[in-house]
Amino acid sequence: MAQTAAMLEAAGWGIDGYHVNACIYRLKSTRFPALAAKIFHEKDIPVQVAAGNYDLGVCGLDWIEELLAKYRSSALVKLKNLDYGQGALFTAVSATGGAANLAELAAGRNGVRIASEYPNLAESLAARLRLRCFSIFPLWGAAEAYPPDSAELVVLPRRTQEELLERGLRPISRLLDFKAYLIANSDSIKDKDLAEVVASIGGSLPPADEPPAAVEDRGGVARIVPGMPAEDLKLALPDGHQQRHVRGILDKAGIKISDYPSAEGNRRPEIGMEGVAVKVIRPQDMPLQVANGNFDLAITGRDWLAEHHHQFPQSPVTQLLDLKYGWVRVVAVVSQDVAADSAEGLADLYRGKCIRVASEYINIADHYARVNHLGDYRVIPTWGATEAFLPEDADLLIENTETGGTIARHNLKIIDKLFESTACLVANTASIAKAARNSRIKKITALLKKAVEA
Amino acid sequence: MSLEKCKGCRDLSPGEMARFRAIEDAFRETTAKWGYQEVRTPTLEYLNLFTAAGTLTPGMLNRVYSFLDWDGWSGQRVVLRPDGTIPIARMYIDSPPKEVAARYSYVVNTFIFEETGVKARERWQCAAELIGANTAAANVELITLSLEVLSGLGLNGVEVRLSHAGIIQALLAGLELSHGEQDRIFDQLLDGDPDVLEKLKPDKPELVKTLALVLDMKGKSSGFLKNIGAMVGDAARLDKPLADFIATIELLDELGVNYQINLASGRGFEYYTGMIYHLFSGETNVGGGGRYDALVPQMGGRETPAAGFALYMGRLMELIDTDKPADAGILIRHKPGAAGAAFVIAGQLRESGFTACFGAAGGGYAWTLDIAADKAGFVLTNVAGGKKTTCRTPTEVLVQLGGNIVAEDSPT
């Protein structure tokens, strides 16, 4: 972001308020008064430009290729290589015992689990490798934590391969070398005069498709990360801002845990319980990871559990305990200017027109639109800052809110409350059915329950 | 609200459906006479069935309709059947028949994304598989059977274009490429990219030239194949597939089948290992097939040779003529209060083999039958002649129509 700001500064755009702590998403340029800019999560940008909501966009080549891997006919043109934001998408395995190379991985008779924030590129890799049996785990983050026990292969971005070695991963190929790119909607290029704006931005012509550089053999591994022992009860704890709450509950429950939260980004803290192993991953990813058996137990949000159950109604993930922190409401939100105060009113207002529903919770949003008969609706997946989508790029949001402050500040209003969510302890019902595992699950649940109710 | 249908999908109107059924009927009738048993596989399959090497090319895999099922939390994807043969091979392995040799016929749709949305994304095919035999006779059985189906549809003079995956592989092997590179070029040839050889910058430019020349040549006799063997001169690799191909050609000659050998026409699936053929009616490719001896073992079954063909229904529907004469049906009209009587006589007429309807069917009708309100009688009118006959009972109506009489009080 800082480099994009510097690039626009050099282009003389005269933009105010574009920085890391930006609390507004809409920007104006003093040099180009007719230009309206908006800040999005990087992953949303190619989607928004291809959809024609924006003429131009700046984002990494990795997210452009992720879109094109699945939707090759997207209306998107790469205009300029901006020569910053350099990195590579690596495929990596555990430094201890992973496949030596992609060919060895493909030759194996066992299933290959691929975890990645780039599921489309991962799927197209699996097709290219002719993997006989594979699963793709789409992730919100923390891919580096998955091998060897929760995935055989990860696809993840890093600046250098050393950063992977430090995490106990061995890169086996570079899938893509990327930099920041200026992109345009292909229809905008045909119909609009963007010449001055495009010319103001430096950079070079995008290079022809070059194969990515090879991974260099650097020999030793900086760190050995052993997997969780198969017979252990596997517990997933959240990363991010939830960590202090969870630590507080664990402390109250008398469960010792070291290096959580971890200053070094250690994702495998030691827990003071016999036969229990812990890994730290994104709470959004936990329900799926518990459902597929990678974990027996996890601490996540009820919102993400509901999202998971909307996608997989018969999933074996079940809630064991309400942890009573992280309270939010999941709500339906429209712009203040929309003359509707309920889902029914909205459906009437948009009869015969398409309603664009933006949400991080795509399955909850899809279900909400379906049961409320919103007719011709489209769900737009977002990766954060969803408030910025209204009113130009979406008509309805399914969002979480604590106080409603952000919603009011963006001139939006709540028209429906879907449910309330707090953090919760979830388990796989198959693990509960196993006596040896269930005794440990019961023990942890009882300790946490006492701590929460104390 | 948008009422468009999905891109690349089509509705079949009554007229188109009549042509569709005519193709199906001709196909089922002919294949049954040859001892093929009809089967059907599900529309949804696990994606993994199609991803291993030797099944679908990566180019095709990137265009399948795959998604997570409602219970897909393991990450295993399902797919709308992108190909007909692989599910049949799965079924054969899954529930093997008593006899090793099995003859299956099926009519199914397949789904492959097509970028423009102008061409079909959902395609129907009539297909047959002969599993468990790898003789020249088996190859010729499939070719002549498919020609017989087409001939039954009034398509005569269909040209058979022949190629051979084993020969292409043997020729490519002469280039001494890496295994992956050879597979890639084979896949591109099968995907219909004839320029792939020109893009190749090999160590052996003369050999590539010979190869391109051979792929470009067309012949109409087994002698042609023998000449190719002599030109390339790689006896060790070529002898076996050439002998296999020549045996098939000689049997076709004996039967007087009209064919052309064109190695570059070998467009098809990665699982093809031997003879490949395409059927052309004029310039339209209406079907094709090939031998896939490695597919069943590759998928985990026992060593079982197999071959099959498919006829492309979308293209055949454009070519066949089914302007059937208007159905000699009877339009039944009744006054208010006589609906019950109308239903009764309509039922009796249908039992006697007539088409009796309450509204004009697409095919028109030959008679009208008016029922009086007082149920006192019927007026039968011949539409063409205009001749009216008054009948007192249903039996009299049937007599007038000349049908097999079913008595009014018939227990049936």
CSV table of N, CA and C in Angstrom, one decimal, chain A residues 320-380:
chain,number,residue,atom,x,y,z
A,320,LEU,N,-19.8,-27.2,21.0
A,320,LEU,CA,-19.9,-27.8,22.3
A,320,LEU,C,-20.1,-26.7,23.4
A,321,LEU,N,-19.6,-25.5,23.2
A,321,LEU,CA,-19.6,-24.5,24.3
A,321,LEU,C,-19.6,-23.1,23.7
A,322,ASP,N,-20.4,-22.3,24.3
A,322,ASP,CA,-20.4,-20.8,24.0
A,322,ASP,C,-19.3,-20.2,24.8
A,323,LEU,N,-18.3,-19.5,24.2
A,323,LEU,CA,-17.2,-19.0,25.0
A,323,LEU,C,-17.5,-17.5,25.4
A,324,LYS,N,-18.6,-17.0,24.9
A,324,LYS,CA,-19.2,-15.7,25.4
A,324,LYS,C,-18.2,-14.5,25.3
A,325,TYR,N,-17.4,-14.5,24.3
A,325,TYR,CA,-16.7,-13.3,24.0
A,325,TYR,C,-16.8,-13.0,22.5
A,326,GLY,N,-16.4,-11.9,22.0
A,326,GLY,CA,-16.4,-11.6,20.6
A,326,GLY,C,-17.8,-11.5,20.0
A,327,TRP,N,-18.7,-10.9,20.9
A,327,TRP,CA,-20.1,-10.8,20.5
A,327,TRP,C,-20.2,-9.8,19.3
A,328,VAL,N,-20.9,-10.3,18.2
A,328,VAL,CA,-21.3,-9.4,17.1
A,328,VAL,C,-22.7,-9.9,16.6
A,329,ARG,N,-23.3,-9.0,15.9
A,329,ARG,CA,-24.6,-9.3,15.2
A,329,ARG,C,-24.3,-9.4,13.7
A,330,VAL,N,-24.9,-10.4,13.1
A,330,VAL,CA,-24.8,-10.5,11.6
A,330,VAL,C,-26.0,-9.9,11.1
A,331,VAL,N,-25.9,-8.9,10.3
A,331,VAL,CA,-27.0,-8.1,9.8
A,331,VAL,C,-27.0,-7.9,8.3
A,332,ALA,N,-28.2,-7.5,7.8
A,332,ALA,CA,-28.4,-7.1,6.4
A,332,ALA,C,-28.4,-5.6,6.4
A,333,VAL,N,-27.5,-5.1,5.5
A,333,VAL,CA,-27.3,-3.6,5.4
A,333,VAL,C,-27.5,-3.1,4.0
A,334,VAL,N,-28.2,-1.9,4.0
A,334,VAL,CA,-28.3,-1.2,2.7
A,334,VAL,C,-27.9,0.2,2.9
A,335,SER,N,-27.8,1.0,1.8
A,335,SER,CA,-27.5,2.4,1.9
A,335,SER,C,-28.7,3.1,2.5
A,336,GLN,N,-28.4,4.2,3.2
A,336,GLN,CA,-29.5,5.1,3.8
A,336,GLN,C,-30.5,5.5,2.7
A,337,ASP,N,-30.0,5.7,1.5
A,337,ASP,CA,-30.9,6.2,0.5
A,337,ASP,C,-31.8,5.2,-0.1
A,338,VAL,N,-31.7,4.0,0.3
A,338,VAL,CA,-32.6,2.9,-0.3
A,338,VAL,C,-33.9,3.0,0.5
A,339,ALA,N,-35.0,3.0,-0.3
A,339,ALA,CA,-36.4,3.2,0.4
A,339,ALA,C,-36.9,1.8,0.8
A,340,ALA,N,-36.2,1.1,1.6
A,340,ALA,CA,-36.7,-0.2,2.1
A,340,ALA,C,-36.1,-0.4,3.5
A,341,ASP,N,-37.0,-1.0,4.3
A,341,ASP,CA,-36.6,-1.2,5.7
A,341,ASP,C,-36.7,-2.7,6.1
A,342,SER,N,-36.8,-3.6,5.1
A,342,SER,CA,-36.9,-5.0,5.4
A,342,SER,C,-36.5,-5.7,4.2
A,343,ALA,N,-36.3,-7.0,4.4
A,343,ALA,CA,-35.9,-7.9,3.2
A,343,ALA,C,-37.1,-7.9,2.2
A,344,GLU,N,-38.3,-7.9,2.7
A,344,GLU,CA,-39.5,-8.0,1.9
A,344,GLU,C,-39.5,-6.7,1.1
A,345,GLY,N,-39.3,-5.5,1.8
A,345,GLY,CA,-39.4,-4.3,1.1
A,345,GLY,C,-38.3,-4.2,0.0
A,346,LEU,N,-37.1,-4.7,0.3
A,346,LEU,CA,-36.0,-4.7,-0.7
A,346,LEU,C,-36.4,-5.6,-1.9
A,347,ALA,N,-37.0,-6.7,-1.6
A,347,ALA,CA,-37.4,-7.6,-2.7
A,347,ALA,C,-38.4,-6.9,-3.6
A,348,ASP,N,-39.3,-6.2,-3.0
A,348,ASP,CA,-40.3,-5.4,-3.8
A,348,ASP,C,-39.7,-4.3,-4.6
A,349,LEU,N,-38.8,-3.6,-4.0
A,349,LEU,CA,-38.1,-2.5,-4.6
A,349,LEU,C,-37.3,-2.9,-5.8
A,350,TYR,N,-36.7,-4.1,-5.7
A,350,TYR,CA,-35.8,-4.6,-6.8
A,350,TYR,C,-36.5,-5.6,-7.8
A,351,ARG,N,-37.8,-5.7,-7.7
A,351,ARG,CA,-38.5,-6.6,-8.5
A,351,ARG,C,-38.1,-6.4,-10.0
A,352,GLY,N,-37.7,-7.5,-10.7
A,352,GLY,CA,-37.3,-7.3,-12.1
A,352,GLY,C,-35.9,-6.8,-12.3
A,353,LYS,N,-35.2,-6.5,-11.1
A,353,LYS,CA,-33.8,-6.0,-11.3
A,353,LYS,C,-32.9,-6.9,-10.5
A,354,CYS,N,-31.6,-6.9,-10.8
A,354,CYS,CA,-30.7,-7.7,-10.1
A,354,CYS,C,-30.2,-7.1,-8.8
A,355,ILE,N,-30.2,-7.8,-7.7
A,355,ILE,CA,-29.7,-7.3,-6.5
A,355,ILE,C,-28.3,-7.9,-6.3
A,356,ARG,N,-27.3,-7.0,-6.1
A,356,ARG,CA,-25.9,-7.5,-5.8
A,356,ARG,C,-25.7,-7.6,-4.3
A,357,VAL,N,-25.4,-8.8,-3.8
A,357,VAL,CA,-25.2,-9.0,-2.4
A,357,VAL,C,-23.8,-9.2,-2.1
A,358,ALA,N,-23.1,-8.3,-1.4
A,358,ALA,CA,-21.7,-8.5,-1.1
A,358,ALA,C,-21.6,-9.0,0.3
A,359,SER,N,-20.7,-9.9,0.5
A,359,SER,CA,-20.4,-10.5,1.9
A,359,SER,C,-19.2,-11.3,1.9
A,360,GLU,N,-18.6,-11.3,3.2
A,360,GLU,CA,-17.5,-12.2,3.4
A,360,GLU,C,-18.2,-13.6,3.7
A,361,TYR,N,-19.4,-13.6,4.1
A,361,TYR,CA,-20.1,-14.9,4.4
A,361,TYR,C,-20.9,-15.3,3.1
A,362,ILE,N,-20.3,-15.8,2.1
A,362,ILE,CA,-21.0,-16.0,0.8
A,362,ILE,C,-22.2,-17.0,1.0
A,363,ASN,N,-22.0,-18.0,1.8
A,363,ASN,CA,-23.1,-19.0,1.9
A,363,ASN,C,-24.3,-18.6,2.7
A,364,ILE,N,-24.0,-17.8,3.8
A,364,ILE,CA,-25.0,-17.1,4.6
A,364,ILE,C,-25.8,-16.2,3.7
A,365,ALA,N,-25.0,-15.4,2.9
A,365,ALA,CA,-25.6,-14.4,2.0
A,365,ALA,C,-26.5,-15.0,1.0
A,366,ASP,N,-26.0,-16.1,0.4
A,366,ASP,CA,-26.8,-16.9,-0.6
A,366,ASP,C,-28.1,-17.4,0.0
A,367,HIS,N,-28.0,-18.0,1.2
A,367,HIS,CA,-29.1,-18.5,1.8
A,367,HIS,C,-30.1,-17.4,2.2
A,368,TYR,N,-29.6,-16.3,2.6
A,368,TYR,CA,-30.5,-15.2,3.0
A,368,TYR,C,-31.3,-14.7,1.8
A,369,ALA,N,-30.6,-14.6,0.7
A,369,ALA,CA,-31.2,-14.1,-0.6
A,369,ALA,C,-32.2,-15.1,-1.1
A,370,ARG,N,-31.9,-16.4,-0.9
A,370,ARG,CA,-32.8,-17.4,-1.4
A,370,ARG,C,-34.1,-17.4,-0.6
A,371,VAL,N,-34.0,-17.5,0.8
A,371,VAL,CA,-35.2,-17.6,1.6
A,371,VAL,C,-36.0,-16.4,1.6
A,372,ASN,N,-35.4,-15.2,1.3
A,372,ASN,CA,-36.2,-14.0,1.2
A,372,ASN,C,-36.6,-13.6,-0.2
A,373,HIS,N,-36.5,-14.6,-1.1
A,373,HIS,CA,-37.0,-14.4,-2.5
A,373,HIS,C,-36.5,-13.2,-3.1
A,374,LEU,N,-35.2,-12.9,-3.0
A,374,LEU,CA,-34.7,-11.7,-3.6
A,374,LEU,C,-34.6,-11.8,-5.1
A,375,GLY,N,-35.1,-12.9,-5.7
A,375,GLY,CA,-35.2,-12.9,-7.1
A,375,GLY,C,-33.9,-13.1,-7.8
A,376,ASP,N,-33.6,-12.2,-8.8
A,376,ASP,CA,-32.4,-12.3,-9.5
A,376,ASP,C,-31.3,-11.6,-8.8
A,377,TYR,N,-30.6,-12.4,-7.9
A,377,TYR,CA,-29.6,-11.9,-7.1
A,377,TYR,C,-28.2,-12.5,-7.4
A,378,ARG,N,-27.1,-11.7,-7.2
A,378,ARG,CA,-25.8,-12.2,-7.4
A,378,ARG,C,-25.0,-12.0,-6.1
A,379,VAL,N,-24.3,-13.0,-5.6
A,379,VAL,CA,-23.5,-12.9,-4.4
A,379,VAL,C,-22.1,-12.5,-4.8
A,380,ILE,N,-21.6,-11.4,-4.3
A,380,ILE,CA,-20.2,-11.0,-4.6
A,380,ILE,C,-19.3,-11.3,-3.4
